[in-house]
CSV table of N, CA and C and ligand atoms in Angstrom, one decimal:
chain,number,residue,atom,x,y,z
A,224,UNK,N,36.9,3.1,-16.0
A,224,UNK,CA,37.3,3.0,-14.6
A,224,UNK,C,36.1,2.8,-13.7
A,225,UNK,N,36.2,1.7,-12.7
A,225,UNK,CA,34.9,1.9,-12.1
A,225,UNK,C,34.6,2.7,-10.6
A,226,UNK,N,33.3,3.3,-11.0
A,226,UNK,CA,33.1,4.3,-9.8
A,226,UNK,C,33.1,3.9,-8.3
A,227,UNK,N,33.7,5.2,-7.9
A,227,UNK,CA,34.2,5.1,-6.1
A,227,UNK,C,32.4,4.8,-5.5
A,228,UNK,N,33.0,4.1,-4.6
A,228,UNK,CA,31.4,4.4,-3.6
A,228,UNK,C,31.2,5.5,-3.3
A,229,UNK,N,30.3,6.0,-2.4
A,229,UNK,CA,30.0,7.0,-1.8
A,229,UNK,C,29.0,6.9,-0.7
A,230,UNK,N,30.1,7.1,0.6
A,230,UNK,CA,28.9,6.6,2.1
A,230,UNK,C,28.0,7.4,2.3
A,231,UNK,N,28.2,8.7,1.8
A,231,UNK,CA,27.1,9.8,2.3
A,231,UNK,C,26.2,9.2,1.7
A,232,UNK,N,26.1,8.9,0.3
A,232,UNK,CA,24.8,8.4,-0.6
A,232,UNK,C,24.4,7.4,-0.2
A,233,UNK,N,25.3,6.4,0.5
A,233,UNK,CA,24.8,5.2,0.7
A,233,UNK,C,24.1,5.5,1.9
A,234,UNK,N,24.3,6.6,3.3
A,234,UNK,CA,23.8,6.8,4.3
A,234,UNK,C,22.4,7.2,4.0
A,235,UNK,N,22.3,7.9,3.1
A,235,UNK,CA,21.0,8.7,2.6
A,235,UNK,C,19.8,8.2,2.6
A,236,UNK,N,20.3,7.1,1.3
A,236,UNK,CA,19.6,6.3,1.0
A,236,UNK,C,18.9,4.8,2.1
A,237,UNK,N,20.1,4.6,3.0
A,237,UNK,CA,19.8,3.8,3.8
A,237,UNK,C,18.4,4.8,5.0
A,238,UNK,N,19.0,5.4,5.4
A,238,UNK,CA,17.9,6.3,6.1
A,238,UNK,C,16.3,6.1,5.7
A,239,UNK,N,16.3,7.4,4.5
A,239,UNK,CA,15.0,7.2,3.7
A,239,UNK,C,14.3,5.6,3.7
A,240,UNK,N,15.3,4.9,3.2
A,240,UNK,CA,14.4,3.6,3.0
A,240,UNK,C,14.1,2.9,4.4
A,241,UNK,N,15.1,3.0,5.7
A,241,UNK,CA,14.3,2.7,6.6
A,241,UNK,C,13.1,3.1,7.3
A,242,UNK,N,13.4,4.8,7.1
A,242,UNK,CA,11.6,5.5,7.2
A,242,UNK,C,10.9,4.7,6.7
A,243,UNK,N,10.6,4.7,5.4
A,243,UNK,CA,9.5,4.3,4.8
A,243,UNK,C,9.6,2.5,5.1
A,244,UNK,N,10.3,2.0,5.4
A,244,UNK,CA,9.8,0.1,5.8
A,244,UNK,C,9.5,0.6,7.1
A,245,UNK,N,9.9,0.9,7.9
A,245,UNK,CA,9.1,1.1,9.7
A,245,UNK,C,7.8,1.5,9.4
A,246,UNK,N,7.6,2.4,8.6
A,246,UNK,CA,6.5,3.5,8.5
A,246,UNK,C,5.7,2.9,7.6
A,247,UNK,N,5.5,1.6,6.6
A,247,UNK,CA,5.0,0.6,6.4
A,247,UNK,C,4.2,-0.8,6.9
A,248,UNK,N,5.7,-1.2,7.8
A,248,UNK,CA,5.0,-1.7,8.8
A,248,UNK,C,4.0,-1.4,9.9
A,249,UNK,N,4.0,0.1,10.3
A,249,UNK,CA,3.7,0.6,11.5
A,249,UNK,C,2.0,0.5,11.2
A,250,UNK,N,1.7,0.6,9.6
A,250,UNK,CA,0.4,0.8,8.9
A,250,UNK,C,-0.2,-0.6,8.7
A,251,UNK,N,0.5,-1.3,9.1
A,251,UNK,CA,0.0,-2.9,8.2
A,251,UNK,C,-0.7,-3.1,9.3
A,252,UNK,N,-2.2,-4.2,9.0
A,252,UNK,CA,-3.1,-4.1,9.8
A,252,UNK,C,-3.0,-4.7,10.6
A,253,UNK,N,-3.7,-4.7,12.0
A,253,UNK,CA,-3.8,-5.3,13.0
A,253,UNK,C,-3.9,-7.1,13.2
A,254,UNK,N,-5.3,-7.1,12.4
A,254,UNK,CA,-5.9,-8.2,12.0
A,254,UNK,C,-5.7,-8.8,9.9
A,255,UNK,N,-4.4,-8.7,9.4
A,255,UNK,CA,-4.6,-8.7,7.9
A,255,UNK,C,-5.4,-10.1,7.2
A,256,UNK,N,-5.6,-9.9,6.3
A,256,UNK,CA,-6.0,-11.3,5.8
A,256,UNK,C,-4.9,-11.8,5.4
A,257,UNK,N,-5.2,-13.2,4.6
A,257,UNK,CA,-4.0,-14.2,4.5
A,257,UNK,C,-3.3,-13.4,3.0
A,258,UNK,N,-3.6,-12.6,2.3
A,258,UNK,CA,-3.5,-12.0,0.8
A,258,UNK,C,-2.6,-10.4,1.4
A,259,UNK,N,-3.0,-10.3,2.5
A,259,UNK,CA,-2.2,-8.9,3.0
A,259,UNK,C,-0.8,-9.2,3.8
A,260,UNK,N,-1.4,-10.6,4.4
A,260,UNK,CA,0.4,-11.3,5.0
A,260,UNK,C,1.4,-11.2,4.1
A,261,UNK,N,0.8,-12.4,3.5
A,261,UNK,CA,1.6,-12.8,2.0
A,261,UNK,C,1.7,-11.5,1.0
A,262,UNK,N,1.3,-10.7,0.8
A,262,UNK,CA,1.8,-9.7,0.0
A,262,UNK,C,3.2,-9.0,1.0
A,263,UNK,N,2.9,-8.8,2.3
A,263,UNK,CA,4.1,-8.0,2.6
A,263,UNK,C,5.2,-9.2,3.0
A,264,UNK,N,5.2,-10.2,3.0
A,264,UNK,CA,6.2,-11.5,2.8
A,264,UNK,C,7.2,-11.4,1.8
A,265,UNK,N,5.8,-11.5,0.4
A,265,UNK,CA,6.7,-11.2,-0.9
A,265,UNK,C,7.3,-9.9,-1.1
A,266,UNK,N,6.9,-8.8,-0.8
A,266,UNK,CA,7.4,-7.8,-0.8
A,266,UNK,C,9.0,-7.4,-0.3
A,267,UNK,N,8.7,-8.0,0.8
A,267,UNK,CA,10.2,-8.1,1.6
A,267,UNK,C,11.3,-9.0,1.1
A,268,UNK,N,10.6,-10.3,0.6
A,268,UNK,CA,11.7,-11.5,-0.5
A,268,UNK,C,11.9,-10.7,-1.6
A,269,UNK,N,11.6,-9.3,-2.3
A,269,UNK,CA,11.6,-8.7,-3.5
A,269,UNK,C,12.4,-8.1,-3.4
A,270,UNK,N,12.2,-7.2,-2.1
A,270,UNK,CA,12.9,-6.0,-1.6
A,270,UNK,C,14.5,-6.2,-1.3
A,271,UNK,N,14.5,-7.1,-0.7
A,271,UNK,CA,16.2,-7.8,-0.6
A,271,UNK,C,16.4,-8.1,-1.9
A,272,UNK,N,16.2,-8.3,-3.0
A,272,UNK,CA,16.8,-8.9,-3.9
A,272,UNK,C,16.9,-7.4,-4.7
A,273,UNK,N,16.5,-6.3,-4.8
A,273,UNK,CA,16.1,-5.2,-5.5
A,273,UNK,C,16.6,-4.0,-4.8
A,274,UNK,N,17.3,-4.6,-3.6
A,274,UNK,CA,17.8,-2.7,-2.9
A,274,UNK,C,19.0,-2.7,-3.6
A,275,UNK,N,19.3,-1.1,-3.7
A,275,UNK,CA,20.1,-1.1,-4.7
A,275,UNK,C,21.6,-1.2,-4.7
A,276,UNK,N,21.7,-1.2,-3.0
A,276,UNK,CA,23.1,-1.2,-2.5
A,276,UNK,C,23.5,-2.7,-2.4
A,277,UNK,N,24.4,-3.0,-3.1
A,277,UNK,CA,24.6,-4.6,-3.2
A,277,UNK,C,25.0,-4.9,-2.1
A,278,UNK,N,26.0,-4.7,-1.2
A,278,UNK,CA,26.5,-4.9,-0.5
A,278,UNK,C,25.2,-5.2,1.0
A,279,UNK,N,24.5,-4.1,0.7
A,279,UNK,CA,23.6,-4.2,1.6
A,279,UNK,C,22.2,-4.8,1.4
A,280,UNK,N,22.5,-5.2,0.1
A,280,UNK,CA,21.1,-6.2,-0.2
A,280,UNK,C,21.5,-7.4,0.2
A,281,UNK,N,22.4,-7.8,-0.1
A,281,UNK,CA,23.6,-9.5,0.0
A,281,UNK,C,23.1,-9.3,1.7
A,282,UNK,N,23.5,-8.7,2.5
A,282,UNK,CA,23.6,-8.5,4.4
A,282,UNK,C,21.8,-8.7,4.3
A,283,UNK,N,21.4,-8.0,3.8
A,283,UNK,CA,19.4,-7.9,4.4
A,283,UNK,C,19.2,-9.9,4.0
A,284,UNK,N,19.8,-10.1,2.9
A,284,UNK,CA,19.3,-11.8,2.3
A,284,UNK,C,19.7,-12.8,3.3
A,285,UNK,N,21.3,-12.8,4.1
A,285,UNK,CA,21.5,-13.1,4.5
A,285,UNK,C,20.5,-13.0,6.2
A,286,UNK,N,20.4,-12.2,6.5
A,286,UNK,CA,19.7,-11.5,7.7
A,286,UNK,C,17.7,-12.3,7.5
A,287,UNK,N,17.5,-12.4,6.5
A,287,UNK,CA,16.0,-12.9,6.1
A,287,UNK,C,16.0,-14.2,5.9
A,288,UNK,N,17.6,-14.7,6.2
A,288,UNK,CA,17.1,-16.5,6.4
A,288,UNK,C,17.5,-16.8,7.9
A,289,UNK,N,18.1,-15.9,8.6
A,289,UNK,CA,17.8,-16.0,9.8
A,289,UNK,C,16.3,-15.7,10.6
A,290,UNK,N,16.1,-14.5,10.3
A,290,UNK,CA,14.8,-14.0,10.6
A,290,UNK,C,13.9,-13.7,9.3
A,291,UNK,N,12.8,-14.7,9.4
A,291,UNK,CA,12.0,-14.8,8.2
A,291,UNK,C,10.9,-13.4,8.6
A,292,UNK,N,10.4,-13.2,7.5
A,292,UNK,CA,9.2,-11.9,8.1
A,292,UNK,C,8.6,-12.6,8.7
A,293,UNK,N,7.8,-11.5,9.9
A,293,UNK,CA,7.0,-11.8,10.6
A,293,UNK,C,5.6,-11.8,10.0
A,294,UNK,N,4.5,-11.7,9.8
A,294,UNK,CA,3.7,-11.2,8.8
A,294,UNK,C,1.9,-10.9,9.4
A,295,UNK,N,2.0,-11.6,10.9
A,295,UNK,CA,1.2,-11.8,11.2
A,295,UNK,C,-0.1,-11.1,11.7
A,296,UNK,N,0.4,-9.9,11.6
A,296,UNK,CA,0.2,-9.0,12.7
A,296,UNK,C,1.0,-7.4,12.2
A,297,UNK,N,0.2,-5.8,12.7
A,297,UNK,CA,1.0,-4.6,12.8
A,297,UNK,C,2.3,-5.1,13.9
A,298,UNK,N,2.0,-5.9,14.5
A,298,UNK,CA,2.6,-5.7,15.9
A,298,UNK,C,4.0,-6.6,15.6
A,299,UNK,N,3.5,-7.7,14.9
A,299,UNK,CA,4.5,-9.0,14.7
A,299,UNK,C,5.4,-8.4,13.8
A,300,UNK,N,5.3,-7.9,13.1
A,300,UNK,CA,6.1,-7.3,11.7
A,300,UNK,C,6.8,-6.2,12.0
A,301,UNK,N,6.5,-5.0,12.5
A,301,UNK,CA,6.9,-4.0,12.9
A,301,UNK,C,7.8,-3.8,14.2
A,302,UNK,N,7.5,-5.0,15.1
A,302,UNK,CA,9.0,-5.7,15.9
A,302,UNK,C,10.1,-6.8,15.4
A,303,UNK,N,9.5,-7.3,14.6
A,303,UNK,CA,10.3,-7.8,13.6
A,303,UNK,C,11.4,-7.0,12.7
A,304,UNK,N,11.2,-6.1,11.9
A,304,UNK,CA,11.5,-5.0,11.4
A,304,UNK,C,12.2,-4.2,12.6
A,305,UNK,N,11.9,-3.9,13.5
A,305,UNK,CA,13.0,-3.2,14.6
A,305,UNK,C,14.2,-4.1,14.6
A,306,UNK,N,13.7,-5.5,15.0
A,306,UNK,CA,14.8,-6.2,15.7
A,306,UNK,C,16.0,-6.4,14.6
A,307,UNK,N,15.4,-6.7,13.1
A,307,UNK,CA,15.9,-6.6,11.9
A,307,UNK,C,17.3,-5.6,11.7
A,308,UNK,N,16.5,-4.4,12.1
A,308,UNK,CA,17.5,-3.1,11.8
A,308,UNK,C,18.4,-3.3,12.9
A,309,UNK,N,18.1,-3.5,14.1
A,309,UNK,CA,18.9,-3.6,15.3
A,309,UNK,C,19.9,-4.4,14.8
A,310,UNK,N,19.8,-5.3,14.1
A,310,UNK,CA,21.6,-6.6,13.4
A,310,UNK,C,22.2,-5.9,12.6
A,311,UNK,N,21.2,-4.9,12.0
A,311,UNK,CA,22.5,-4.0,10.4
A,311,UNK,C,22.9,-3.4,11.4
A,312,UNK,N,22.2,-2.2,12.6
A,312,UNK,CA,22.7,-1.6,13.7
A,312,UNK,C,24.3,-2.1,14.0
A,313,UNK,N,23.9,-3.1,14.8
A,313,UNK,CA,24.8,-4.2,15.4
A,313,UNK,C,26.2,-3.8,15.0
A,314,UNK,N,26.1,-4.6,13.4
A,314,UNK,CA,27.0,-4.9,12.8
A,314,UNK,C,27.7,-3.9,11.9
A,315,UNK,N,27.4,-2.8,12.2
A,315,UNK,CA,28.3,-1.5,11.8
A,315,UNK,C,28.3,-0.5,12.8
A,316,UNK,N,27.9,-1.0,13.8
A,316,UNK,CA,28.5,-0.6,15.3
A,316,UNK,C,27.6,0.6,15.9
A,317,UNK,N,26.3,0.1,15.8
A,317,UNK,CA,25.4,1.6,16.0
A,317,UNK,C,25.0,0.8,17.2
A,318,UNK,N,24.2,1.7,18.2
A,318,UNK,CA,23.3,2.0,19.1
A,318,UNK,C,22.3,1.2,18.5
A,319,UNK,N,21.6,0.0,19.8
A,319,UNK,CA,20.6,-0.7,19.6
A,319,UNK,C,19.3,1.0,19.6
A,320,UNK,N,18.1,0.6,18.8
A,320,UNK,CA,17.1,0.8,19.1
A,320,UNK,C,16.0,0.4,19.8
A,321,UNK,N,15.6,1.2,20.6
A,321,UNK,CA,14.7,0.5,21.4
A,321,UNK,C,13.1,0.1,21.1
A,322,UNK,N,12.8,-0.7,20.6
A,322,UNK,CA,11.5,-1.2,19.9
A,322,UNK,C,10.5,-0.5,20.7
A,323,UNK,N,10.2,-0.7,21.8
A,323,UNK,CA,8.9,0.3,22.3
A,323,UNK,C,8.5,1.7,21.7
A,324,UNK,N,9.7,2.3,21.2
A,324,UNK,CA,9.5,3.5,20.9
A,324,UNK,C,9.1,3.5,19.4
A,325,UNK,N,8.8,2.3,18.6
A,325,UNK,CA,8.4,2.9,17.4
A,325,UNK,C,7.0,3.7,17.1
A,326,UNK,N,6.3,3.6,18.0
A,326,UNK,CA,4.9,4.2,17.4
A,326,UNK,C,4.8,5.7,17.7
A,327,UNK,N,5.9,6.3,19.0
A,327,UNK,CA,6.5,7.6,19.1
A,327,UNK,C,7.5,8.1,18.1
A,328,UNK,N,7.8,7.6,17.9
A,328,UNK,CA,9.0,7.9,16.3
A,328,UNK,C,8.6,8.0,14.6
A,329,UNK,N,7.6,6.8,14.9
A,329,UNK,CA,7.3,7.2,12.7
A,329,UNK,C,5.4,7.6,12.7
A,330,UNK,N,5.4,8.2,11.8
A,330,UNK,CA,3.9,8.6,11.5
A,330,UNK,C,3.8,9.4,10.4
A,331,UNK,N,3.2,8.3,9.2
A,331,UNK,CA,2.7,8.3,8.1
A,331,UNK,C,2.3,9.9,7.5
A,332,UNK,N,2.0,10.4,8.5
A,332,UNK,CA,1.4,11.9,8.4
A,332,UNK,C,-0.4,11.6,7.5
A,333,UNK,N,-0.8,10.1,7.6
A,333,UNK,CA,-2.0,9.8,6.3
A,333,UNK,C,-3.1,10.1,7.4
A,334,UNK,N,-3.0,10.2,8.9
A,334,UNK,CA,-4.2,10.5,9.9
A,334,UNK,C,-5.0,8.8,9.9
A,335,UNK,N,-6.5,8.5,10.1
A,335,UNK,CA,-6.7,7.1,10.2
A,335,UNK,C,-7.8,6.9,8.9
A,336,UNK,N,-6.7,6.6,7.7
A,336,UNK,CA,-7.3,6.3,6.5
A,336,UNK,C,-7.7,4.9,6.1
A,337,UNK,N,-9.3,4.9,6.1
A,337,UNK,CA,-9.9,3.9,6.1
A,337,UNK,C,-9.5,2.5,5.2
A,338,UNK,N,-8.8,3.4,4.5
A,338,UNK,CA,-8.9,2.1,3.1
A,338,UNK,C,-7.4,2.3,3.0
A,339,UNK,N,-6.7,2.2,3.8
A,339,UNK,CA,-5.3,2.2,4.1
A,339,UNK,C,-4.6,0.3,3.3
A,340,UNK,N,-5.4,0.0,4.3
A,340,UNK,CA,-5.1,-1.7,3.6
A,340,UNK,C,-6.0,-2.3,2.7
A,341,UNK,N,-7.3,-2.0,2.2
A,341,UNK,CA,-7.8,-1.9,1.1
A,341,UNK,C,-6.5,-1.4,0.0
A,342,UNK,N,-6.4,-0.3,-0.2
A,342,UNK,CA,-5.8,0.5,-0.9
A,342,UNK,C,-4.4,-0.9,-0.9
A,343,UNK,N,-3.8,-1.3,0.2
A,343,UNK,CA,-2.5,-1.7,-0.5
A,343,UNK,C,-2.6,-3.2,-1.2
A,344,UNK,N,-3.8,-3.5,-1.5
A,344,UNK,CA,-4.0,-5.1,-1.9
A,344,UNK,C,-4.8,-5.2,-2.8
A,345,UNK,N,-5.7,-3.9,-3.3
A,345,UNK,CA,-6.3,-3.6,-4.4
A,345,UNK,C,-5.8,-3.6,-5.6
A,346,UNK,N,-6.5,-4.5,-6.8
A,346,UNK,CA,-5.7,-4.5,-8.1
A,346,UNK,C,-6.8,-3.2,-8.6
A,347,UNK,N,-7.4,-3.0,-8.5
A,347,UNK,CA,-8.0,-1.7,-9.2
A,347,UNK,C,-7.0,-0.6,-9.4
A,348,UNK,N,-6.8,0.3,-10.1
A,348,UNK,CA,-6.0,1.6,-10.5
A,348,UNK,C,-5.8,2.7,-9.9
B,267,FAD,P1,19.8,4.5,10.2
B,267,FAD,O1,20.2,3.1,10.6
B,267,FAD,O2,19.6,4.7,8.8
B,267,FAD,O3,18.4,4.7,10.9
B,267,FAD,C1,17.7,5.9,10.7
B,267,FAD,C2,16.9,6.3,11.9
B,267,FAD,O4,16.0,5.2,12.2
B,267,FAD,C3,17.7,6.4,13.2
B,267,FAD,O5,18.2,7.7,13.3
B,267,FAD,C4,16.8,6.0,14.3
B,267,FAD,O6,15.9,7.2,14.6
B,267,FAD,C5,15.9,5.0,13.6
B,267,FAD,N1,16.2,3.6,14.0
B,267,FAD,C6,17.5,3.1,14.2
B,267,FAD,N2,17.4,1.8,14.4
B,267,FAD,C7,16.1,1.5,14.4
B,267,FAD,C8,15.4,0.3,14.6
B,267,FAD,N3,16.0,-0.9,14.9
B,267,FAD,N4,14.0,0.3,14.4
B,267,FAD,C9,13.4,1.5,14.1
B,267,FAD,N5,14.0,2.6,13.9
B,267,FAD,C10,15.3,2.7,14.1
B,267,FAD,N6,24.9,0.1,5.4
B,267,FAD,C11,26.1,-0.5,5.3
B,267,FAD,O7,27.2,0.2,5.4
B,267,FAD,N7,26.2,-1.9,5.2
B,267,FAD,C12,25.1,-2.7,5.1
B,267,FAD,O8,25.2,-3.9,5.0
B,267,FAD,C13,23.8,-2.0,5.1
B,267,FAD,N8,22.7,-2.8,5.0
B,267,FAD,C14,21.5,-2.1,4.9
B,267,FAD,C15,20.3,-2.9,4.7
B,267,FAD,C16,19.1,-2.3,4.5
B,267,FAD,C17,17.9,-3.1,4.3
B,267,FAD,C18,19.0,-0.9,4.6
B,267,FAD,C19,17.7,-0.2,4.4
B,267,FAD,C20,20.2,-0.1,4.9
B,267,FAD,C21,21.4,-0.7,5.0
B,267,FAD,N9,22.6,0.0,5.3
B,267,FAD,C22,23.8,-0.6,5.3
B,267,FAD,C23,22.5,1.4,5.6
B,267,FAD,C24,22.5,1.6,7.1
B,267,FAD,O9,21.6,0.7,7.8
B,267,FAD,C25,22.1,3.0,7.6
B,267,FAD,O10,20.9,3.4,7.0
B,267,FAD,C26,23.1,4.1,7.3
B,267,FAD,O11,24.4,3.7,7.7
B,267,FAD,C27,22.7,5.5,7.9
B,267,FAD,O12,22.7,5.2,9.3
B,267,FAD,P2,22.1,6.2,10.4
B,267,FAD,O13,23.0,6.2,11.6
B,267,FAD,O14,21.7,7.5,9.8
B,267,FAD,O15,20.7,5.5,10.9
C-alpha cells in the first residue's frame, strides 16, 4: 500500500532547507571567481533535481527556467533566492517576504571566517 504524505514533515523539511539555501547564499562572496559562480549554479541545477520532495522539486525546476540563478554576486544570488522563495510563497498562499530583511534574519553563527569561500571550492580534504 503506498504511504500517506505527511505536511508536517514536508513543512519541516521545507523550513530547514530554506535556512540553510538563504544562509548559503547570504555567505557567497561578494566578489566570487568564475569557479565559485559556476559551482553555486551547478549546485542549485543539482539541488532541484535531488530535493526530496517530488512534488516540490518538479515546482523549484519549473521555477529555475523561469528564473535562472543569479550567481554573480552575495547580493545577486541572495535576492535571487528571496524572490525565488517569494513564488513557492506565492503559490501556497503565504506572505510575501520582504528581501531587505535578509541579512537581519539569517546568520551562519561562523563570525567572519576567512577561508569561508576558499573552504567551499577547495578539492583538498
Ligand atoms: P517557509 O516558507 O519554510 O520559510 C521559513 C522561514 O523563512 C519563514 O518563517 C520566514 O522567516 C523566512 N522566509 C519566508 N520567505 C522568505 C523569503 N522569500 N526569503 C527569505 N526568507 C524567507 N511545499 C509545498 O507544499 N509545495 C511545493 O511545491 C513546495 N516547494 C518547495 C520548494 C523548495 C525548494 C523548498 C525548499 C520547499 C518547498 N516547499 C513546498 C515547502 C514550503 O516552501 C515551506 O517550506 C513549508 O510550507 C513551510 O512553510 P513555513 O510557513 O514554515 O515557511
Amino acid at each position: 500500500m503506498p504511504k500517506m504524505g505527511n505536511a508536517t514533515a514536508k513543512a519541516a523539511l521545507g523550513r530547514s532547507t530554506w535556512h540553510f539555501l538563504h544562509t548559503m547564499t547570504l555567505r557567497f562572496p561578494d566578489q566570487p571567481t568564475k569557479l565559485e559562480s559556476e559551482t553555486l549554479r551547478t549546485f542549485f541545477l543539482n539541488f532541484a533535481q535531488l530535493y526530496p520532495c517530488g512534488e516540490c522539486a518538479h515546482h523549484f525546476q519549473q521555477l529555475l527556467k523561469e528564473l535562472p540563478p543569479q550567481v554573480g554576486s552575495r547580493k545577486s544570488a541572495s535576492l535571487w533566492l528571496c524572490a525565488l522563495h517569494n513564488e513557492v510563497n506565492k503559490s501556497l498562499g503565504k506572505d510575501e517576504f520582504p528581501c531587505d530583511q535578509l541579512d537581519s534574519t539569517y546568520d551562519c553563527g561562523c563570525g567572519d571566517d576567512p577561508n569561508a569561500a576558499k573552504n567551499a571550492t577547495s578539492t583538498a580534504p
